[in-house]
């Protein structure tokens, strides 16, 4: 098929589309060469006419994206015409070799992003950082995605991210709502603002942050953060059953109302193995009574977590190995003889010992701290034996004598001055 751009340049596209959605199909451009890194979205029927004004605004306000970024925002650059009638628009192609992020959170068979390995978790953090960076750029220009979900995200094995299907985006000019969002997906919606859509009120950037947190949770655990079951009812007497109900009523399975839930699927507990700041961001984002989180908060925390010395893989993707997850945050300061109460989640364990005492079939314990101020856990079954150690001794990344950073967190002596690590 041959189309025309606004300069009347002939554009030849492939006969078969390579991507499809509810509003249109996406085709590669064969010629001319100036469009070799672009594609065309053709709308179904006359749907393009309801978008003309917004698309014209987007085309006339191109995004400023720094060079050499690890993300692409597939922003409309021009209309395409057939017989002088607009039928769609031109936009950049995603990074070469890109695949749907939806496939990545369902599976572990990508060797680069394998949730069963610590490096796979680290690489997923990098993907999330690039996504957060792209969203932050849009927010800076006054745009809110609103219909943000894994199906609208593409990734490459190099960790590059492409945001697609952005023509339903919300556009603000200062405090003035120019164009409302034209689509959203309930299981990624921000409950506090969901009525804004029908009331033609603007959605805030917190909508995208909430949606991002859901996508991040799925990417790390393989499960939606509000999958659980309860016997609770809404004030109107209806059962609280679907994800949006759980979101509206603050029923995050690892949040303040967890005790009200009847069943919490085990994969949720993996979050307790992630860095505390990541856990806190999930809890703060999903608690509608707490102050809102910005994308910049996620970016800073993800960057710190990428460089974290200790990252643990997702044990729920290894079906046969013993799983032990400490759910109590250990104190920063402790002394031998102090009493400590801890709770944990365990699975696939036939024998569990903590500091030499047997705690099989338990999930809580209270005991006196030993001189080493540590917890030594051994969990085993008929096939595997796993050991974990948690220390409550204060430690620092920097030498108390010369002030230089230790070469490795496992060092017991300073590489530079030889002083023993305190």
Tab-separated table of C-alpha atoms in Angstrom:
chain	number	residue	atom	x	y	z
A	1	UNK	CA	0.000	0.000	0.000
A	2	UNK	CA	1.242	3.499	-0.845
A	3	UNK	CA	0.360	6.425	1.404
A	4	UNK	CA	1.402	10.090	1.578
A	5	UNK	CA	2.835	12.219	4.370
A	6	UNK	CA	2.029	15.915	4.930
A	7	UNK	CA	4.725	16.875	2.397
A	8	UNK	CA	3.063	14.635	-0.220
A	9	UNK	CA	5.992	12.192	-0.086
A	10	UNK	CA	4.995	8.697	-1.255
A	11	UNK	CA	5.349	6.116	1.532
A	12	UNK	CA	5.299	2.416	0.691
A	13	UNK	CA	4.377	0.150	3.611
A	14	UNK	CA	4.410	-3.635	3.945
A	15	UNK	CA	1.175	-5.415	3.103
A	16	UNK	CA	1.030	-7.252	6.443
A	17	UNK	CA	1.029	-5.512	9.826
A	18	UNK	CA	3.518	-6.571	12.523
A	19	UNK	CA	1.492	-5.338	15.488
A	20	UNK	CA	-2.205	-4.892	16.134
A	21	UNK	CA	-4.456	-3.307	18.742
A	22	UNK	CA	-8.048	-2.396	19.343
A	23	UNK	CA	-7.728	0.899	17.482
A	24	UNK	CA	-5.439	0.045	14.596
A	25	UNK	CA	-2.580	-1.923	13.029
A	26	UNK	CA	1.115	-1.041	12.758
A	27	UNK	CA	3.106	-1.518	9.519
A	28	UNK	CA	6.775	-1.277	8.608
A	29	UNK	CA	7.812	1.312	6.012
A	30	UNK	CA	9.595	-0.014	2.926
A	31	UNK	CA	10.456	3.368	1.358
A	32	UNK	CA	11.649	6.128	1.254
A	33	UNK	CA	14.953	5.702	3.129
A	34	UNK	CA	14.336	8.687	5.399
A	35	UNK	CA	11.660	6.572	7.117
A	36	UNK	CA	13.753	3.411	7.517
A	37	UNK	CA	13.603	3.689	11.333
A	38	UNK	CA	9.892	4.542	11.423
A	39	UNK	CA	6.575	2.735	11.090
A	40	UNK	CA	2.947	3.643	10.372
A	41	UNK	CA	-0.113	3.136	12.546
A	42	UNK	CA	-3.342	2.883	10.558
A	43	UNK	CA	-6.568	3.308	12.513
A	44	UNK	CA	-9.549	1.016	12.074
A	45	UNK	CA	-12.409	2.673	10.169
A	46	UNK	CA	-12.856	6.365	10.927
A	47	UNK	CA	-11.408	6.275	14.466
A	48	UNK	CA	-8.648	8.611	13.369
A	49	UNK	CA	-11.091	11.518	13.109
A	50	UNK	CA	-11.752	11.502	16.868
A	51	UNK	CA	-7.983	11.892	17.396
A	52	UNK	CA	-7.083	14.472	14.778
A	53	UNK	CA	-6.796	17.481	17.094
A	54	UNK	CA	-4.766	15.625	19.724
A	55	UNK	CA	-2.473	13.996	17.145
A	56	UNK	CA	-1.889	17.350	15.490
A	57	UNK	CA	-0.893	18.795	18.868
A	58	UNK	CA	1.505	15.905	19.518
A	59	UNK	CA	3.056	16.193	16.055
A	60	UNK	CA	3.531	19.941	16.512
A	61	UNK	CA	5.088	19.429	19.976
A	62	UNK	CA	7.861	16.848	19.482
A	63	UNK	CA	9.496	15.454	22.588
A	64	UNK	CA	13.043	16.423	23.495
A	65	UNK	CA	14.788	13.173	24.387
A	66	UNK	CA	18.510	13.167	25.294
A	67	UNK	CA	20.735	11.282	22.874
A	68	UNK	CA	22.061	7.832	23.755
A	69	UNK	CA	19.197	7.096	26.144
A	70	UNK	CA	18.178	3.536	26.923
A	71	UNK	CA	14.544	4.303	26.112
A	72	UNK	CA	12.443	5.343	23.135
A	73	UNK	CA	9.094	7.103	23.237
A	74	UNK	CA	7.253	6.229	20.020
A	75	UNK	CA	5.761	9.685	19.529
A	76	UNK	CA	3.731	10.655	16.411
A	77	UNK	CA	5.852	12.653	13.937
A	78	UNK	CA	3.447	13.164	10.996
A	79	UNK	CA	0.076	12.147	9.569
A	80	UNK	CA	-0.309	9.684	6.712
A	81	UNK	CA	-2.977	10.152	4.067
A	82	UNK	CA	-4.836	7.920	1.643
A	83	UNK	CA	-6.659	9.767	-1.146
A	84	UNK	CA	-6.056	13.025	0.764
A	85	UNK	CA	-7.800	11.656	3.872
A	86	UNK	CA	-5.836	11.148	7.132
A	87	UNK	CA	-5.780	7.459	8.032
A	88	UNK	CA	-3.026	7.248	10.648
A	89	UNK	CA	0.382	8.556	11.661
A	90	UNK	CA	4.118	7.937	11.456
A	91	UNK	CA	6.141	7.128	14.582
A	92	UNK	CA	9.625	5.786	15.423
A	93	UNK	CA	10.222	2.056	15.404
A	94	UNK	CA	11.110	0.418	18.710
A	95	UNK	CA	14.690	-0.716	19.334
A	96	UNK	CA	15.819	-3.567	17.114
A	97	UNK	CA	14.942	-7.000	18.479
A	98	UNK	CA	12.315	-5.641	20.873
A	99	UNK	CA	9.688	-7.913	22.422
A	100	UNK	CA	6.622	-7.338	24.541
A	101	UNK	CA	7.309	-6.842	28.239
A	102	UNK	CA	4.133	-8.844	28.842
A	103	UNK	CA	6.010	-11.993	27.788
A	104	UNK	CA	8.905	-11.254	30.157
A	105	UNK	CA	6.870	-11.081	33.344
A	106	UNK	CA	5.114	-14.350	32.522
A	107	UNK	CA	8.255	-16.391	31.842
A	108	UNK	CA	11.792	-16.969	33.126
A	109	UNK	CA	13.301	-18.474	29.967
A	110	UNK	CA	15.164	-15.289	28.988
A	111	UNK	CA	18.696	-16.015	30.212
A	112	UNK	CA	19.467	-12.301	30.703
A	113	UNK	CA	16.408	-11.572	32.863
A	114	UNK	CA	15.999	-14.924	34.611
A	115	UNK	CA	14.171	-14.372	37.924
A	116	UNK	CA	15.819	-17.533	39.269
A	117	UNK	CA	19.216	-15.773	39.285
A	118	UNK	CA	20.386	-12.720	41.195
A	119	UNK	CA	21.792	-11.142	38.016
A	120	UNK	CA	18.372	-11.607	36.396
A	121	UNK	CA	16.745	-9.604	39.199
A	122	UNK	CA	19.426	-6.918	38.841
A	123	UNK	CA	18.781	-6.719	35.091
A	124	UNK	CA	15.045	-6.401	35.735
A	125	UNK	CA	15.826	-3.473	38.035
A	126	UNK	CA	17.722	-1.900	35.107
A	127	UNK	CA	14.716	-2.357	32.833
A	128	UNK	CA	12.493	-0.737	35.433
A	129	UNK	CA	14.904	2.186	35.809
A	130	UNK	CA	14.764	2.813	32.049
A	131	UNK	CA	10.957	2.651	32.108
A	132	UNK	CA	10.810	5.076	35.039
A	133	UNK	CA	13.194	7.426	33.224
A	134	UNK	CA	10.949	7.467	30.134
A	135	UNK	CA	7.823	8.163	32.212
A	136	UNK	CA	9.628	10.935	34.085
A	137	UNK	CA	10.474	12.572	30.743
A	138	UNK	CA	6.789	12.524	29.729
A	139	UNK	CA	5.742	13.988	33.081
A	140	UNK	CA	8.288	16.773	32.636
A	141	UNK	CA	6.564	17.745	29.375
A	142	UNK	CA	3.075	17.717	30.923
A	143	UNK	CA	1.913	14.313	29.684
A	144	UNK	CA	0.278	11.532	31.703
A	145	UNK	CA	0.139	8.086	30.056
A	146	UNK	CA	-2.877	6.751	32.042
A	147	UNK	CA	-3.173	3.550	29.946
A	148	UNK	CA	0.189	2.236	31.145
A	149	UNK	CA	0.538	-1.573	31.100
A	150	UNK	CA	3.030	-4.281	30.031
A	151	UNK	CA	1.335	-4.661	26.631
A	152	UNK	CA	2.357	-1.069	25.816
A	153	UNK	CA	6.018	-1.672	26.643
A	154	UNK	CA	8.701	-3.312	24.524
A	155	UNK	CA	12.175	-4.358	25.701
A	156	UNK	CA	15.386	-5.561	24.103
A	157	UNK	CA	17.942	-7.982	25.514
A	158	UNK	CA	20.270	-4.985	25.894
A	159	UNK	CA	17.819	-3.557	28.433
A	160	UNK	CA	16.413	-0.877	26.134
A	161	UNK	CA	12.784	0.142	26.566
A	162	UNK	CA	10.232	1.457	24.046
A	163	UNK	CA	6.919	3.043	25.030
A	164	UNK	CA	4.219	2.491	22.405
A	165	UNK	CA	0.503	3.262	21.919
A	166	UNK	CA	0.748	6.775	23.306
A	167	UNK	CA	-1.994	8.418	21.221
A	168	UNK	CA	-4.504	7.948	24.090
A	169	UNK	CA	-2.302	10.021	26.423
A	170	UNK	CA	-3.524	12.924	28.596
A	171	UNK	CA	-2.137	16.338	27.629
A	172	UNK	CA	-1.925	19.273	30.033
A	173	UNK	CA	-0.788	22.847	29.460
A	174	UNK	CA	0.056	24.069	32.946
A	175	UNK	CA	-3.123	23.479	34.956
A	176	UNK	CA	-5.319	23.395	31.840
A	177	UNK	CA	-6.534	20.013	30.579
A	178	UNK	CA	-6.164	20.146	26.784
A	179	UNK	CA	-6.906	16.519	25.910
A	180	UNK	CA	-8.351	13.842	28.176
A	181	UNK	CA	-7.064	10.272	28.103
A	182	UNK	CA	-9.118	8.081	25.807
A	183	UNK	CA	-8.358	4.684	27.363
A	184	UNK	CA	-7.279	3.000	30.598
A	185	UNK	CA	-7.041	-0.545	31.942
A	186	UNK	CA	-8.742	-1.243	35.271
A	187	UNK	CA	-6.116	-3.533	36.763
A	188	UNK	CA	-3.482	-0.784	36.291
A	189	UNK	CA	-5.714	2.179	37.232
A	190	UNK	CA	-5.125	4.574	40.135
A	191	UNK	CA	-8.203	4.011	42.347
A	192	UNK	CA	-8.221	7.535	43.814
A	193	UNK	CA	-8.657	9.104	40.380
A	194	UNK	CA	-10.577	6.514	38.399
A	195	UNK	CA	-13.723	8.679	38.395
A	196	UNK	CA	-11.761	11.553	36.859
A	197	UNK	CA	-12.007	9.877	33.461
A	198	UNK	CA	-15.816	9.988	33.239
A	199	UNK	CA	-15.921	13.429	34.868
A	200	UNK	CA	-13.376	14.849	32.382
A	201	UNK	CA	-11.087	15.888	35.225
A	202	UNK	CA	-7.309	15.684	34.857
A	203	UNK	CA	-5.432	12.667	36.175
A	204	UNK	CA	-2.247	13.370	38.137
A	205	UNK	CA	1.227	11.940	37.581
A	206	UNK	CA	0.516	9.665	40.575
A	207	UNK	CA	-1.703	7.608	38.268
A	208	UNK	CA	1.347	6.609	36.203
A	209	UNK	CA	3.425	6.000	39.342
A	210	UNK	CA	0.753	3.638	40.684
A	211	UNK	CA	0.544	1.818	37.334
A	212	UNK	CA	4.337	1.619	37.170
A	213	UNK	CA	4.470	0.016	40.630
A	214	UNK	CA	2.019	-2.664	39.496
A	215	UNK	CA	4.108	-3.405	36.399
A	216	UNK	CA	7.293	-3.470	38.515
A	217	UNK	CA	5.683	-5.889	40.969
A	218	UNK	CA	4.610	-8.201	38.153
A	219	UNK	CA	8.025	-8.053	36.533
A	220	UNK	CA	9.742	-9.065	39.781
A	221	UNK	CA	7.266	-11.639	41.116
A	222	UNK	CA	5.160	-12.823	38.125
A	223	UNK	CA	1.967	-11.980	40.056
A	224	UNK	CA	-0.289	-8.914	40.160
A	225	UNK	CA	0.124	-7.147	43.542
A	226	UNK	CA	-3.590	-7.350	44.319
A	227	UNK	CA	-4.216	-11.040	43.692
A	228	UNK	CA	-5.501	-12.539	46.933
A	229	UNK	CA	-8.798	-13.724	48.410
A	230	UNK	CA	-10.935	-12.533	51.293
A	231	UNK	CA	-14.367	-12.832	52.842
A	232	UNK	CA	-14.734	-9.063	52.989
A	233	UNK	CA	-17.601	-7.077	51.507
A	234	UNK	CA	-17.935	-3.520	50.248
A	235	UNK	CA	-20.071	-1.033	52.242
A	236	UNK	CA	-22.866	-1.851	49.762
A	237	UNK	CA	-22.726	-5.545	50.645
A	238	UNK	CA	-21.009	-6.794	47.474
A	239	UNK	CA	-18.116	-9.259	47.643
A	240	UNK	CA	-14.628	-7.827	47.326
A	241	UNK	CA	-13.319	-10.108	44.650
A	242	UNK	CA	-11.720	-8.426	41.629
A	243	UNK	CA	-8.369	-6.648	41.549
A	244	UNK	CA	-9.847	-3.176	41.375
A	245	UNK	CA	-11.823	-3.844	44.582
A	246	UNK	CA	-8.648	-4.937	46.371
A	247	UNK	CA	-6.903	-1.804	45.087
A	248	UNK	CA	-9.717	0.516	46.174
A	249	UNK	CA	-9.896	-0.891	49.693
A	250	UNK	CA	-6.151	-0.886	50.405
A	251	UNK	CA	-5.864	-4.678	50.454
A	252	UNK	CA	-2.256	-4.969	49.357
A	253	UNK	CA	-1.307	-8.485	50.593
A	254	UNK	CA	1.894	-7.268	52.276
A	255	UNK	CA	0.409	-4.012	53.565
A	256	UNK	CA	-1.279	-2.849	56.738
A	257	UNK	CA	-4.514	-4.768	56.040
A	258	UNK	CA	-2.891	-8.129	55.262
A	259	UNK	CA	-4.500	-9.711	58.357
A	260	UNK	CA	-7.933	-9.127	56.797
A	261	UNK	CA	-7.159	-11.416	53.867
A	262	UNK	CA	-8.069	-15.086	53.821
A	263	UNK	CA	-5.416	-16.352	51.370
A	264	UNK	CA	-2.203	-14.641	50.250
A	265	UNK	CA	-0.572	-16.489	47.306
A	266	UNK	CA	3.023	-17.421	48.270
A	267	UNK	CA	4.827	-15.535	45.433
A	268	UNK	CA	3.906	-12.260	47.170
A	269	UNK	CA	6.371	-13.058	49.953
A	270	UNK	CA	9.310	-12.716	47.571
A	271	UNK	CA	9.026	-8.947	48.024
A	272	UNK	CA	10.426	-9.448	51.556
A	273	UNK	CA	13.744	-10.488	49.995
A	274	UNK	CA	14.166	-7.257	48.040
A	275	UNK	CA	16.016	-4.196	49.412
A	276	UNK	CA	14.016	-2.472	52.139
A	277	UNK	CA	13.651	0.744	50.149
A	278	UNK	CA	11.983	-1.176	47.305
A	279	UNK	CA	9.615	-2.832	49.793
A	280	UNK	CA	8.793	0.565	51.293
A	281	UNK	CA	8.020	2.106	47.904
A	282	UNK	CA	5.593	-0.693	47.064
A	283	UNK	CA	3.855	-0.346	50.422
A	284	UNK	CA	3.693	3.446	50.227
A	285	UNK	CA	2.455	3.438	46.616
A	286	UNK	CA	-0.284	0.896	47.217
A	287	UNK	CA	-1.500	2.458	50.478
A	288	UNK	CA	-4.003	5.097	49.367
A	289	UNK	CA	-3.849	6.727	52.810
A	290	UNK	CA	-0.138	7.513	52.534
A	291	UNK	CA	1.598	10.340	50.707
A	292	UNK	CA	2.109	9.756	47.007
A	293	UNK	CA	5.320	8.535	45.398
A	294	UNK	CA	6.927	10.190	42.356
A	295	UNK	CA	8.782	8.543	39.493
A	296	UNK	CA	11.947	10.274	40.710
A	297	UNK	CA	11.616	8.318	43.993
A	298	UNK	CA	11.507	5.070	42.047
A	299	UNK	CA	14.442	6.084	39.856
A	300	UNK	CA	16.683	6.903	42.838
A	301	UNK	CA	15.760	3.708	44.695
A	302	UNK	CA	16.161	1.481	41.643
A	303	UNK	CA	19.570	2.969	40.889
A	304	UNK	CA	20.678	2.292	44.465
A	305	UNK	CA	19.254	-1.254	44.323
A	306	UNK	CA	21.041	-2.027	41.037
A	307	UNK	CA	24.315	-1.338	42.834
A	308	UNK	CA	23.299	-3.314	45.916
A	309	UNK	CA	25.874	-5.975	46.801
A	310	UNK	CA	23.232	-8.499	47.836
A	311	UNK	CA	20.266	-9.244	45.596
A	312	UNK	CA	18.359	-12.472	45.958
A	313	UNK	CA	16.695	-14.313	43.127
A	314	UNK	CA	13.009	-15.216	43.166
A	315	UNK	CA	12.864	-18.583	44.972
A	316	UNK	CA	9.257	-19.231	43.920
A	317	UNK	CA	10.486	-19.846	40.370
A	318	UNK	CA	12.523	-22.813	41.686
A	319	UNK	CA	9.759	-25.224	42.608
A	320	UNK	CA	11.764	-27.835	44.494
A	321	UNK	CA	14.218	-25.834	46.565
A	322	UNK	CA	13.532	-24.926	50.212
A	323	UNK	CA	12.179	-21.397	50.617
A	324	UNK	CA	12.858	-19.355	53.735
A	325	UNK	CA	11.957	-15.652	53.786
A	326	UNK	CA	12.513	-13.587	56.916
A	327	UNK	CA	9.588	-11.165	57.278
A	328	UNK	CA	10.857	-9.254	60.331
A	329	UNK	CA	13.262	-6.379	59.851
A	330	UNK	CA	16.220	-6.981	62.101
A	331	UNK	CA	17.300	-4.164	64.458
A	332	UNK	CA	20.201	-1.919	63.480
A	333	UNK	CA	21.498	-2.050	67.049
A	334	UNK	CA	21.414	-5.164	69.201
A	335	UNK	CA	23.317	-6.752	72.060
A	336	UNK	CA	23.954	-10.306	73.165
A	337	UNK	CA	21.198	-11.425	75.518
A	338	UNK	CA	18.513	-9.263	73.899
A	339	UNK	CA	15.281	-11.056	73.085
A	340	UNK	CA	14.245	-11.020	69.466
A	341	UNK	CA	10.879	-11.922	67.962
A	342	UNK	CA	10.891	-12.850	64.296
A	343	UNK	CA	8.416	-14.178	61.756
A	344	UNK	CA	9.065	-15.846	58.428
A	345	UNK	CA	7.495	-17.558	55.432
A	346	UNK	CA	8.678	-21.027	54.458
A	347	UNK	CA	7.835	-23.628	51.836
A	348	UNK	CA	9.236	-26.926	50.552
A	349	UNK	CA	10.962	-27.446	53.914
A	350	UNK	CA	11.059	-30.722	55.843
A	351	UNK	CA	13.562	-29.506	58.443
A	352	UNK	CA	14.290	-25.957	59.646
A	353	UNK	CA	16.824	-24.894	62.267
A	354	UNK	CA	17.649	-21.379	63.504
A	355	UNK	CA	20.857	-21.063	65.539
A	356	UNK	CA	20.816	-24.826	66.002
A	357	UNK	CA	17.220	-25.036	67.331
A	358	UNK	CA	14.490	-26.805	65.360
A	359	UNK	CA	11.565	-24.666	64.156
A	360	UNK	CA	10.038	-26.947	61.518
A	361	UNK	CA	6.326	-26.191	60.878
A	362	UNK	CA	6.563	-22.838	62.693
A	363	UNK	CA	6.524	-19.322	61.277
A	364	UNK	CA	7.375	-17.296	64.399
A	365	UNK	CA	9.941	-17.566	67.185
A	366	UNK	CA	11.284	-15.650	70.185
A	367	UNK	CA	14.787	-16.287	71.456
A	368	UNK	CA	17.817	-14.694	73.090
A	369	UNK	CA	20.537	-13.305	70.829
A	370	UNK	CA	23.927	-15.014	70.940
A	371	UNK	CA	27.352	-13.365	71.079
A	372	UNK	CA	27.666	-13.282	67.281
A	373	UNK	CA	24.430	-11.259	66.947
A	374	UNK	CA	23.419	-13.380	63.984
A	375	UNK	CA	20.747	-15.749	62.773
A	376	UNK	CA	22.012	-18.930	61.162
A	377	UNK	CA	19.229	-20.672	59.265
A	378	UNK	CA	19.441	-24.120	57.686
A	379	UNK	CA	16.448	-25.264	55.604
A	380	UNK	CA	16.372	-28.635	53.919
A	381	UNK	CA	14.206	-31.187	52.153
A	382	UNK	CA	14.929	-34.547	50.584
A	383	UNK	CA	16.712	-32.958	47.606
A	384	UNK	CA	18.277	-29.680	48.750
A	385	UNK	CA	19.879	-28.005	51.743
A	386	UNK	CA	20.057	-24.193	51.906
A	387	UNK	CA	21.800	-21.995	54.467
A	388	UNK	CA	21.151	-18.328	55.258
A	389	UNK	CA	22.871	-15.948	57.651
A	390	UNK	CA	21.523	-12.620	58.906
A	391	UNK	CA	23.872	-10.416	60.913
A	392	UNK	CA	22.859	-7.630	63.280
A	393	UNK	CA	26.378	-6.343	63.759
A	394	UNK	CA	26.783	-2.705	62.650
A	395	UNK	CA	28.885	-2.409	59.525
A	396	UNK	CA	30.075	0.302	57.190
A	397	UNK	CA	31.184	0.436	53.583
A	398	UNK	CA	34.048	2.747	54.615
A	399	UNK	CA	37.159	2.145	56.718
A	400	UNK	CA	36.966	3.765	60.147
A	401	UNK	CA	40.752	4.476	60.023
A	402	UNK	CA	41.518	5.845	56.529
A	403	UNK	CA	37.974	6.568	55.353
A	404	UNK	CA	38.337	4.717	52.050
A	405	UNK	CA	35.621	2.439	50.739
A	406	UNK	CA	36.192	-1.297	51.186
A	407	UNK	CA	37.024	-3.062	47.930
A	408	UNK	CA	34.309	-5.620	48.644
A	409	UNK	CA	31.521	-5.831	51.220
A	410	UNK	CA	32.906	-9.231	52.263
A	411	UNK	CA	36.323	-7.803	53.197
A	412	UNK	CA	37.293	-8.157	56.867
A	413	UNK	CA	40.407	-5.915	56.554
A	414	UNK	CA	40.893	-2.601	54.748
A	415	UNK	CA	42.785	-3.102	51.471
A	416	UNK	CA	44.482	0.282	51.852
A	417	UNK	CA	45.630	0.563	55.473
A	418	UNK	CA	45.178	-2.989	56.791
A	419	UNK	CA	42.956	-2.088	59.762
A	420	UNK	CA	40.420	-4.756	60.716
A	421	UNK	CA	36.840	-3.938	59.772
A	422	UNK	CA	34.715	-3.046	62.805
